[in-house]
Coordinates of C-alpha atoms in Angstrom, one line a residue:
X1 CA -17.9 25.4 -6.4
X2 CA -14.7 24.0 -8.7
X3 CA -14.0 20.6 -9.2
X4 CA -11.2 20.3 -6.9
X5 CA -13.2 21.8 -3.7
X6 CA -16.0 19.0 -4.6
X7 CA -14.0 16.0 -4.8
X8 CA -12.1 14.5 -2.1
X9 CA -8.5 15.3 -1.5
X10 CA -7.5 11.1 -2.0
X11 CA -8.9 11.3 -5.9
X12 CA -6.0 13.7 -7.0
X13 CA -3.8 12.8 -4.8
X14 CA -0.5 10.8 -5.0
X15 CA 0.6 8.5 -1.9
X16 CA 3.8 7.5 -0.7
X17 CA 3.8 4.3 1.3
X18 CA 6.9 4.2 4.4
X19 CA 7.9 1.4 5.6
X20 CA 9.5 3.2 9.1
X21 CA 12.1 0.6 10.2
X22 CA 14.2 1.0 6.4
X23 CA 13.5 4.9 5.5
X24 CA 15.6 6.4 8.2
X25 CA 17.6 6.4 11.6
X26 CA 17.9 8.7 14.0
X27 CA 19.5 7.6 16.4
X28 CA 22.2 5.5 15.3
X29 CA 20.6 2.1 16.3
X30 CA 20.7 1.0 12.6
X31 CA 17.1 0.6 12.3
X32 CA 14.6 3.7 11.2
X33 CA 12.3 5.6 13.0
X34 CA 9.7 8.3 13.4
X35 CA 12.5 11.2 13.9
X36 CA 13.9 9.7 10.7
X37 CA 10.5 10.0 9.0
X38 CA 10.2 13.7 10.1
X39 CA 13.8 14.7 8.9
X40 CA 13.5 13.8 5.4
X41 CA 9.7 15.2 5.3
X42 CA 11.5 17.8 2.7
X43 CA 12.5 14.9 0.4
X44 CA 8.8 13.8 -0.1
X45 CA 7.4 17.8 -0.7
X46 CA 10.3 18.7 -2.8
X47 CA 9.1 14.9 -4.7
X48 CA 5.5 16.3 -4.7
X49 CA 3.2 13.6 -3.0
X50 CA 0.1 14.5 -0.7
X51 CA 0.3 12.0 1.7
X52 CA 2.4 9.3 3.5
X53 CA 1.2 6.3 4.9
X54 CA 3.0 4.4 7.4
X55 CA 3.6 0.7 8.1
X56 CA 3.1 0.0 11.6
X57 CA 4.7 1.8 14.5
X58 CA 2.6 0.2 17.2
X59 CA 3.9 -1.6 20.3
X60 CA 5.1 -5.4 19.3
X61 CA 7.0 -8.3 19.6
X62 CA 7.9 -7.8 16.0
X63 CA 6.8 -11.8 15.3
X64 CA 5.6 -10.2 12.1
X65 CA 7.6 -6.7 11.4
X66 CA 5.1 -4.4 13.5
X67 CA 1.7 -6.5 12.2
X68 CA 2.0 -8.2 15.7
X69 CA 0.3 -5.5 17.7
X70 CA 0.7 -5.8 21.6
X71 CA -1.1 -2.2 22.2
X72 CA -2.3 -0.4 19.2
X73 CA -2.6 2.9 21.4
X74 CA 1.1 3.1 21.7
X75 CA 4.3 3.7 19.4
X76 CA 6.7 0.9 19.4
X77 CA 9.9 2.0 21.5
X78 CA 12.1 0.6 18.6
X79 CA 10.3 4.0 16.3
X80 CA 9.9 6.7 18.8
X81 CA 6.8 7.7 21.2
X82 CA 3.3 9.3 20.7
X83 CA 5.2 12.9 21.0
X84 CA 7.6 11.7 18.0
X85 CA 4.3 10.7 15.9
X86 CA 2.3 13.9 17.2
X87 CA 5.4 15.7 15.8
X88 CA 5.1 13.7 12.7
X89 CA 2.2 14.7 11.9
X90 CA 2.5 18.4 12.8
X91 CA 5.5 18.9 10.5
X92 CA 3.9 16.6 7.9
X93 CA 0.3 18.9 8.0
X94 CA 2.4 22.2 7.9
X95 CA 3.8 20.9 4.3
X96 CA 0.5 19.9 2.7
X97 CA 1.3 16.4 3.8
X98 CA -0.9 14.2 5.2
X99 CA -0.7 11.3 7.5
X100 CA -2.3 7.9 7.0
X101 CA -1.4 4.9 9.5
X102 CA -1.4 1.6 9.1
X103 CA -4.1 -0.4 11.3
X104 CA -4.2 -4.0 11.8
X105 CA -7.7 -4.8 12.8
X106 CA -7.7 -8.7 12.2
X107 CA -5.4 -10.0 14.3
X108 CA -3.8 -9.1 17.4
X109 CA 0.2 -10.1 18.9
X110 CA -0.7 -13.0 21.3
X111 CA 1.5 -11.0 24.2
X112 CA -1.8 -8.2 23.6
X113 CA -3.1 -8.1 27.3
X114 CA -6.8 -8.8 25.2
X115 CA -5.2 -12.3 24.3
X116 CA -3.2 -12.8 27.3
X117 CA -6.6 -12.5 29.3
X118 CA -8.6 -14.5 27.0
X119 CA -6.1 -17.7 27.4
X120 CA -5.9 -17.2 31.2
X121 CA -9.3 -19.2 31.5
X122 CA -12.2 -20.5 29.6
X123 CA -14.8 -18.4 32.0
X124 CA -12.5 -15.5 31.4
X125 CA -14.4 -12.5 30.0
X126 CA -12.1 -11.8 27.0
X127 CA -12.1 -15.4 26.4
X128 CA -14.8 -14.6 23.2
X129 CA -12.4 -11.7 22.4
X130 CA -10.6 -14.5 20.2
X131 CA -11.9 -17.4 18.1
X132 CA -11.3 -20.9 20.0
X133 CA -12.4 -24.1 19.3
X134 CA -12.3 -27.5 20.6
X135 CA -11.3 -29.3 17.2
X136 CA -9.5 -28.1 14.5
X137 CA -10.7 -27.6 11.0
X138 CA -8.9 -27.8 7.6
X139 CA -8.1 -24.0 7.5
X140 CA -4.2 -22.9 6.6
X141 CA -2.1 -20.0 7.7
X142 CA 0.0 -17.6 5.3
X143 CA 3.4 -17.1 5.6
X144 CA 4.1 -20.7 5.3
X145 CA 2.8 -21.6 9.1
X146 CA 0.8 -24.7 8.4
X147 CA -2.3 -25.1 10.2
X148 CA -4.3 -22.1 11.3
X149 CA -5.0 -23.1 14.6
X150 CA -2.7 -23.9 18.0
X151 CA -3.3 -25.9 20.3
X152 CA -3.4 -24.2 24.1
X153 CA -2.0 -26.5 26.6
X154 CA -3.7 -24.2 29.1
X155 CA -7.2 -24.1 28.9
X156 CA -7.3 -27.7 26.5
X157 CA -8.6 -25.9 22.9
X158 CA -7.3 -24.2 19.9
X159 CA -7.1 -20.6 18.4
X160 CA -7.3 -19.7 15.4
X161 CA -4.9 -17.3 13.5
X162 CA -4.7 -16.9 9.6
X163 CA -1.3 -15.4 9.9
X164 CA 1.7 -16.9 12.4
X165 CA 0.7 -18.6 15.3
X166 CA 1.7 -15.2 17.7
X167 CA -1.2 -13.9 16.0
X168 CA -4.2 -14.9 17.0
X169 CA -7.6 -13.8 15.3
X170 CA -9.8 -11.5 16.8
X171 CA -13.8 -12.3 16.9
X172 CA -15.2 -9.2 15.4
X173 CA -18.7 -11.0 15.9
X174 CA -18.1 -10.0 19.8
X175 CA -19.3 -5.9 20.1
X176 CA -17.0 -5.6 23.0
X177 CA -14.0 -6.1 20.6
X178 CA -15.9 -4.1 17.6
X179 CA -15.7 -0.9 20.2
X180 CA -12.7 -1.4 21.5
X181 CA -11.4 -1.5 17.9
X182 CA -13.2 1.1 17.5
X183 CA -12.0 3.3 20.0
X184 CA -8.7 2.7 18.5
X185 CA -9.6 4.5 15.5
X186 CA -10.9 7.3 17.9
X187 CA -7.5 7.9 19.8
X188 CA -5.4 8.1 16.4
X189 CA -8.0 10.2 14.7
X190 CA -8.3 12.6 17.6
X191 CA -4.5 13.2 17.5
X192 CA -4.9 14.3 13.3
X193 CA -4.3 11.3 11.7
X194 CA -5.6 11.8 8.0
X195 CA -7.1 7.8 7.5
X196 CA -5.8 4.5 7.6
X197 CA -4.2 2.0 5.2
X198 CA -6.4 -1.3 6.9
X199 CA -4.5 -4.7 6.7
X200 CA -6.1 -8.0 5.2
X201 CA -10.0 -6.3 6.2
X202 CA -11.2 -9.1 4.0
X203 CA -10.4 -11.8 6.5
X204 CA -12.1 -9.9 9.2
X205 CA -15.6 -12.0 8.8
X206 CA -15.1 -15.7 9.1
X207 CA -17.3 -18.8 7.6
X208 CA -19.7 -19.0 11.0
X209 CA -20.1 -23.1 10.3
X210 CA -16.2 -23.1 10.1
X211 CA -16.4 -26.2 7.4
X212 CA -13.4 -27.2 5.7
X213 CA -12.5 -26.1 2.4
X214 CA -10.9 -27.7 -0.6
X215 CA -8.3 -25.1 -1.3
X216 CA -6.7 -25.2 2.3
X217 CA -6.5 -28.7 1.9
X218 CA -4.9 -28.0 -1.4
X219 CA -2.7 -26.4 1.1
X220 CA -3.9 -22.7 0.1
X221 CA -3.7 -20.1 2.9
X222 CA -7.6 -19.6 3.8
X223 CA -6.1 -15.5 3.7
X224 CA -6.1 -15.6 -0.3
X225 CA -9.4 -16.0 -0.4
X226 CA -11.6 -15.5 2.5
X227 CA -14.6 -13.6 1.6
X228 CA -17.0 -13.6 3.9
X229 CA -20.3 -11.2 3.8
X230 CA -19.9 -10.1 7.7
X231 CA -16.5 -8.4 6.8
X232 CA -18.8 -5.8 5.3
X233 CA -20.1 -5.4 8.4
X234 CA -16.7 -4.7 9.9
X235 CA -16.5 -2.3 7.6
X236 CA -19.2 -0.8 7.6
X237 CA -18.8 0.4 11.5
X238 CA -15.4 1.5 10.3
X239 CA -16.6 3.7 7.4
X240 CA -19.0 5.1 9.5
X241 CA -17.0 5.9 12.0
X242 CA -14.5 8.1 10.1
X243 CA -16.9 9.7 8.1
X244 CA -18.2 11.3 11.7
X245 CA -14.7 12.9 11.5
X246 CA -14.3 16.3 9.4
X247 CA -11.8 16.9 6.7
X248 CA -12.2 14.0 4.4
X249 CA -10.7 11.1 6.4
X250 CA -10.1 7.6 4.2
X251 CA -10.0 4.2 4.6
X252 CA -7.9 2.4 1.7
X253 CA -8.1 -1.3 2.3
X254 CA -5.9 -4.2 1.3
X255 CA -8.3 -7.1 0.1
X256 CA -5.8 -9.2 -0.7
X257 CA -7.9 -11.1 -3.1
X258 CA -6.9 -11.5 -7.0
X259 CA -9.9 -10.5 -8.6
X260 CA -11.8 -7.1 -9.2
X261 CA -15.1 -7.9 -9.3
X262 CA -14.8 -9.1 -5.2
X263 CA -12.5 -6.5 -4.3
X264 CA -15.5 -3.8 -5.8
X265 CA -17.5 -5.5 -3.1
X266 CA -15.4 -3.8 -0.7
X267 CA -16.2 0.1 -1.6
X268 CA -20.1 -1.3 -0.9
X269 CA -22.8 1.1 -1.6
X270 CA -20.2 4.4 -1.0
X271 CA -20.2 3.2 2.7
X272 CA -17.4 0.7 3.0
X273 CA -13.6 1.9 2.1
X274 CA -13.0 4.6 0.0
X275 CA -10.3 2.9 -1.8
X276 CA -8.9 -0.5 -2.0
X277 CA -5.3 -1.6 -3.2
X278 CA -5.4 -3.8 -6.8
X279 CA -2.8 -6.0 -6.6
X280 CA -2.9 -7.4 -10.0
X281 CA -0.1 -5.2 -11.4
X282 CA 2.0 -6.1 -8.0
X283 CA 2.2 -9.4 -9.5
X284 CA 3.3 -8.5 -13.3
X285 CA 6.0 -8.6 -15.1
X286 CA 6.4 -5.8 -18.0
X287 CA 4.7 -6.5 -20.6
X288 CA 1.5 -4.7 -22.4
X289 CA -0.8 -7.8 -22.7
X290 CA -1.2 -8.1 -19.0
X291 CA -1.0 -4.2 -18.1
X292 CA -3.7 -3.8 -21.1
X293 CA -6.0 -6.4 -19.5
X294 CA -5.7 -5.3 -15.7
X295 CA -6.9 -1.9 -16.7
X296 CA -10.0 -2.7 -18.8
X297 CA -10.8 -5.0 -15.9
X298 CA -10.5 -2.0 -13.4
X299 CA -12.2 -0.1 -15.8
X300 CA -14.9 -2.2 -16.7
X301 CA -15.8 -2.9 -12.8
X302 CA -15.2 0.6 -11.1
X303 CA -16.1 2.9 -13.2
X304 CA -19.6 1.9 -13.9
X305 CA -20.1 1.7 -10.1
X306 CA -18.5 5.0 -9.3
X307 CA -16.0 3.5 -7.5
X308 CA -12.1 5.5 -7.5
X309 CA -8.9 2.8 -9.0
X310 CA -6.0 2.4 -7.1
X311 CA -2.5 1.7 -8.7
X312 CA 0.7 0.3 -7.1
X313 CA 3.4 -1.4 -8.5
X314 CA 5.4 -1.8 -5.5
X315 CA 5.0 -2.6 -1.7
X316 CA 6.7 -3.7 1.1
X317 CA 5.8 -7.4 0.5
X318 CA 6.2 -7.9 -2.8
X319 CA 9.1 -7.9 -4.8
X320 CA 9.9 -4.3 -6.2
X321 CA 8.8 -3.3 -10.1
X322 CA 12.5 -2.8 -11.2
X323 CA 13.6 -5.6 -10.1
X324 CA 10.2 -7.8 -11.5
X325 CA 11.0 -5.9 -14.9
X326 CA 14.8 -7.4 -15.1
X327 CA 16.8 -4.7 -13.3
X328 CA 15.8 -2.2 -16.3
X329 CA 15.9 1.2 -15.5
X330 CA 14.0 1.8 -18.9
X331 CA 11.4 0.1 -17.8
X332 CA 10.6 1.0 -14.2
X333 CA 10.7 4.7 -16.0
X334 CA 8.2 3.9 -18.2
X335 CA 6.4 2.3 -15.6
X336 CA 6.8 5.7 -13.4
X337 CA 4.6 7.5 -16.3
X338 CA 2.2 4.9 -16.1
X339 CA 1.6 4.8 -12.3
X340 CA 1.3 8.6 -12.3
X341 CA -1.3 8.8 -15.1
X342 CA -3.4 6.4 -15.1
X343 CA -7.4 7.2 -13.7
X344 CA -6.9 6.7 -9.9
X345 CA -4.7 6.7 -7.1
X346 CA -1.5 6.3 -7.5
X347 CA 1.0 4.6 -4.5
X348 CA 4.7 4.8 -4.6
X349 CA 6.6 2.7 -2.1
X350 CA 10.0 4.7 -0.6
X351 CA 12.5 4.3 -3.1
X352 CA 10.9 3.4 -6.0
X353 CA 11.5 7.7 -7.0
X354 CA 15.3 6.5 -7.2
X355 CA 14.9 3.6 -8.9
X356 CA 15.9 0.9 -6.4
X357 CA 15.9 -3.1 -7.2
X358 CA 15.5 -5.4 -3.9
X359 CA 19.0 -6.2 -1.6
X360 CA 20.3 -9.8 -2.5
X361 CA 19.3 -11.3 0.8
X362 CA 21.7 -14.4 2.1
X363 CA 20.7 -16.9 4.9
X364 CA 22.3 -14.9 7.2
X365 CA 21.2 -12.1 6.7
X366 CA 17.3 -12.6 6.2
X367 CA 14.7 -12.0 9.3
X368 CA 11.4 -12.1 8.0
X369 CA 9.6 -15.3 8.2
X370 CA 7.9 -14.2 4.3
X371 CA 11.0 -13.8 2.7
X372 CA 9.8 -9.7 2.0
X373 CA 13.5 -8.3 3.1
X374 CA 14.5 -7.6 -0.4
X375 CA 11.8 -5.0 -1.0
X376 CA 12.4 -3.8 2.8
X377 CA 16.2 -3.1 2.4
X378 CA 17.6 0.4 3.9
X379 CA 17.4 3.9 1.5
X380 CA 20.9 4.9 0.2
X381 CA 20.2 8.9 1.5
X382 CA 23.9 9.5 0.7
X383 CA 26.2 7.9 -1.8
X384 CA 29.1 7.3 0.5
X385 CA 28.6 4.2 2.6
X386 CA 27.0 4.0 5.1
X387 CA 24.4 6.1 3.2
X388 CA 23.2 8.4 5.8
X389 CA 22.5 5.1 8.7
X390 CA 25.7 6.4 10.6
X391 CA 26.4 4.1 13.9
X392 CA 25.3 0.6 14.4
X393 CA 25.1 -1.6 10.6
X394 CA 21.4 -1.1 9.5
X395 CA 19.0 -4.3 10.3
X396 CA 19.1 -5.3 6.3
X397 CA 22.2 -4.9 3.7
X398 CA 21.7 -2.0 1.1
X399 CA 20.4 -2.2 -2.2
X400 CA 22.5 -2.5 -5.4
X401 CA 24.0 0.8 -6.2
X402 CA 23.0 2.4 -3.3
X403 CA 26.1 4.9 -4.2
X404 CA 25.1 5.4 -7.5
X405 CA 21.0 5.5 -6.8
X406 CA 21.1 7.7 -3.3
X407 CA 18.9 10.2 -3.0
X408 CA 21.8 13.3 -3.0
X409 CA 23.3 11.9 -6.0
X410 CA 19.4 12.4 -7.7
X411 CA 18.3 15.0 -6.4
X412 CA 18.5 18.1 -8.5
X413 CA 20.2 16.0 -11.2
X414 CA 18.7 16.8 -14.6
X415 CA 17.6 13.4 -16.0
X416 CA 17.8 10.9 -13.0
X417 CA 14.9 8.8 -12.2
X418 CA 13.9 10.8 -8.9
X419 CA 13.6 14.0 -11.1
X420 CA 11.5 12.6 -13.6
X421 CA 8.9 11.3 -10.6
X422 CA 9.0 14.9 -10.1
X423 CA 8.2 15.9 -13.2
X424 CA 5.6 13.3 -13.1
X425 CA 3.8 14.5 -10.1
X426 CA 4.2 18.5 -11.0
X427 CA 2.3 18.0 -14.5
X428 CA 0.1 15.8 -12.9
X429 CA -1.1 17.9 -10.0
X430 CA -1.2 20.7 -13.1
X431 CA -3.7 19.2 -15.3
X432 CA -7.0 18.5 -14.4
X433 CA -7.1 15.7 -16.8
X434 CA -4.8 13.7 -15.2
X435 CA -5.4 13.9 -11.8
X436 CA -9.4 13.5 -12.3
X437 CA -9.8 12.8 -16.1
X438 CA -11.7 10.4 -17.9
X439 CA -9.7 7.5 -19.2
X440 CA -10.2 5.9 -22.9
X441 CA -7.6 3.4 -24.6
X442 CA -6.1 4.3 -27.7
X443 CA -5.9 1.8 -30.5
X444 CA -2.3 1.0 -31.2
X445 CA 0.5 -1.7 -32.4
X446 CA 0.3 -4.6 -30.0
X447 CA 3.4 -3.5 -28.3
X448 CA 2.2 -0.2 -27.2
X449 CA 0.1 0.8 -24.6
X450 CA -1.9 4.4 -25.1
X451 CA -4.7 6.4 -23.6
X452 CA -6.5 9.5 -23.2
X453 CA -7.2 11.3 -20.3
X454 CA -9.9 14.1 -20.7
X455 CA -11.3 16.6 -18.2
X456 CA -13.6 19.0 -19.3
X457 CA -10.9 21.0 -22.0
X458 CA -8.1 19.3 -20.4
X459 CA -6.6 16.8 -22.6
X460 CA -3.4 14.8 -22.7
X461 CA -2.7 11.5 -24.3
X462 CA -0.1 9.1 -22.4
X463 CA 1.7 6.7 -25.4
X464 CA 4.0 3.5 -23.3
X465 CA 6.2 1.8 -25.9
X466 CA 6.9 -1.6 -24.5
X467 CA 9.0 -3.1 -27.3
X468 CA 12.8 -2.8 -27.7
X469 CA 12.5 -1.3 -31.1
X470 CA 11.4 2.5 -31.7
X471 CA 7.6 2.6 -32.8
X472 CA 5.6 4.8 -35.2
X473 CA 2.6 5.5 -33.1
X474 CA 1.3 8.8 -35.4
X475 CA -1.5 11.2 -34.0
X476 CA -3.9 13.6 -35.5
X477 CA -3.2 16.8 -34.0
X478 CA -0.5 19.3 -32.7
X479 CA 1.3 17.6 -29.9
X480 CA 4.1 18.5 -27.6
X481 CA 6.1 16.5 -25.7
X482 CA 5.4 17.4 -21.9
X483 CA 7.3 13.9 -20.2
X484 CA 9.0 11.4 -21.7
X485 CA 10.6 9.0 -19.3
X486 CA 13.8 8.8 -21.6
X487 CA 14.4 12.5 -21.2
X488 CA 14.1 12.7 -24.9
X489 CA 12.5 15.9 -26.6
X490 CA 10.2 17.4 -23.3
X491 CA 8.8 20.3 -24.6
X492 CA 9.4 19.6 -28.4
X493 CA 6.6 19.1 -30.4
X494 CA 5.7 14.9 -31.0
X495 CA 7.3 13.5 -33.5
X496 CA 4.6 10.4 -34.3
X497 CA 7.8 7.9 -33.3
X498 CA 8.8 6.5 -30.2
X499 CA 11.8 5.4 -28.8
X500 CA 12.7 1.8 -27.6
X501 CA 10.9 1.6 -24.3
X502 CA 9.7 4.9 -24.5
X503 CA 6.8 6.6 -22.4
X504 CA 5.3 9.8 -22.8
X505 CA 2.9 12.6 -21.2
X506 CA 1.9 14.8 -24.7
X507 CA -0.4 17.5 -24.5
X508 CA -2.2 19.8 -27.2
X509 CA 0.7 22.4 -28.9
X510 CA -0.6 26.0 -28.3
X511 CA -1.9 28.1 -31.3

């Protein structure tokens, strides 16, 4: 059996992260949807990914952008219906693409009929669905919304809810929820969904004794750092779960805590996800001292325990890598070759193949409660305004150059940003080493950042030049030039020098 039967499609492959409500629109109602999704399905194959994944597209209030779920067995009316998603995922499958949705499993929207039951009474049987208490403890929200609990006028106690108070916590200690949630998982797998992108699993599991803690008094949201041993319980029902499913179905999680050693608690013993996001390089500006150190760490903590890296420079609640590196289009190309090469999984968020920077966002025109709408702005599909969102103004203003970045101006353009992803992503499905390699760091000059990636025969070296001068960076060897994100001398043989914020791909010169 080869290599690539044995080993799980979500090693080698590359993901693109959709955030539905800014890819596309439909229907004219200036804010995107599913039908949106499925007509630009050719953008993303003619890119070269092997999966999407998509924010959430579940019935809401939209308290929180879609992460306020009021039935998670439903599509929100605002992105389509269940025969838009089936659709989805049809025409998705029937291009090698696959599917992966986005499921909320900590909290619910407090208009959820589970919640709306629970806070009809205190003897109500869903009232242990959620976590109430008669006195508050110290714990704080995220997303700037003080306390974490809210007093119900009601029934005379408070719920909890790490996020805004319209969403409250579920108990996952309660089975009746743990199979309901479950069940959820059943209805989306059963209609071909591919896995699951899970939001904030870590909080999950809370402290059973509840007792205060220091750093929400400090006024840190308990979400940054909750890390409870019963959320690997959670997931452990999860994992299982899946894995009862054929054809390689994944669970990549977002443990949004800053440190790797805890986040590798969160693969467990090859039973908990199969991948979780590291956020270190979310946070990072460019420069090679921090990249340098956030991929020994990976390396020094996954590799030994077998467990697959994740990169991502960009997401839909963080500010985008172009705009963190200073609006330099050298750099986010450089940073393109070093998403796309490094030993694990890469994720690129919509628009970061055409180089985007976040939308300046006024006081008028911002909605979400986070500040995120920079990173959430509309795609530029063509370069005459309105871009492609023909009818009613989209729900965010554009990016900058959104004429000169749109996709049609890109694609099929010799040296713009989008072909160079595809490049990327063509040589990197191609070579073994690259999509399943070994990694080992280079020595180099301070300012450069280099590596080899070796499968069996398979070699190539990656070289990132993070200074604004040109750098000799010689190697013993023939080497050719495969990528360089500059354009600059592909297919030439290596020269031993490279350019001022230069990155490239070289592989081994034939005899």
């Amino acid at each position: 059996m080869s290599e690539t039967t044995r080993t799980p499609w979500w090693k080698g492959a590359t993901v693109y992260q959709i955030y539905p409500r800014s890819f596309a629109d439909s229907n004219g109602d200036g804010i995107g949807d599913l039908n949106g999704v499925r007509r630009h399905l050719d953008h993303l194959q003619q890119l070269g990914v092997d999966a999407l994944w998509l924010s959430p597209i579940f019935r809401s209030p939209m308290a929180d952008a879609g992460y306020d779920i009021s039935d998670y067995c439903d599509i929100d009316p605002l992105f389509g219906s269940l025969t838009d998603i089936d659709r989805l995922i049809t025409e998705a499958h029937a291009r090698d693409i696959r599917v992966l949705l986005d499921f909320v499993p900590n909290h619910t929207s407090d208009e959820h009929p589970w919640f709306v039951e629970s806070r009809s009474s205190r003897d109500n049987p869903k009232r242990d669905w959620y976590i109430w208490r008669d006195q508050p403890n110290n714990w704080r929200a995220a997303l700037g919304a003080g306390s974490a609990w809210t007093w119900d006028e009601h029934t005379q106690q408070y719920y909890l809810h790490l996020f805004l108070a319209k969403q409250p916590d579920l108990n996952w200690r309660n089975p009746e929820v743990v199979e309901a949630m479950h069940d959820v998982l059943r209805f989306w797998l059963d209609r071909g969904v591919d896995g699951f992108r899970i939001d904030v699993i870590h909080c999950t599991g809370k402290d059973p004794s509840f007792a205060d803690d220091p750093r929400c008094q400090a006024g840190q949201p308990l979400s940054d750092f909750n890390d409870q041993p019963y959320s690997h319980e959670v997931l452990r029902g999860l994992r299982k779960l899946v894995d009862s499913y054929p054809g390689d179905r994944m669970l990549v999680g977002e443990v949004n805590i800053r440190s790797t050693e805890r986040v590798l608690q969160y693969y467990g013993a090859g039973d908990e996800l199969h991948l979780a996001f590291n956020f270190n390089p979310l946070d990072a500006p460019w420069d090679p001292v921090l990249f340098r150190t956030c991929i020994r760490e990976v390396e020094h903590w996954l590799q030994p325990a077998g467990a697959w890296p994740t990169w991502v420079l960009s997401n839909h609640d963080n500010v985008r890598q172009r705009s963190r590196y200073q609006g330099s289009e050298r750099a986010a190309r450089a940073a393109a070759v070093l998403l796309l090469t490094l030993r694990g999984t890469p994720f690129i968020y919509q628009g970061e193949e055409l180089g985007l920077e976040d939308a300046v966002i006024t006081a008028e025109t911002r909605t979400d409660p986070g500040g995120r709408d920079g990173c959430r702005a509309p795609i530029p599909w063509h370069a005459e305004p309105p871009h492609g969102w023909d009818g009613a103004k989209p729900w965010l203003p554009f990016p900058p150059d959104a004429d000169q970045l749109a996709a049609e101006r890109q694609t099929g353009a010799a040296n713009s940003m989008f072909a160079l992803y595809q490049r990327l992503l063509a040589a990197r499905k191609a070579s073994p080493a690259l999509h399943h390699g070994d990694y080992e760091e280079l020595p180099s000059h301070p300012e450069v950042l280099a590596y080899r990636r070796q499968h069996g025969d398979d070699r190539r070296l990656v070289c990132i030049n993070f200074a604004d001068a040109a750098q000799a960076f010689p190697q013993s060897g023939e080497w050719a030039v495969e990528i360089a994100s500059d354009g600059c001398d592909e297919g030439e043989p290596y020269s031993g020098t490279l350019n001022p914020g230069q990155a490239v791909v070289l592989r081994p010169m034939e005899n």
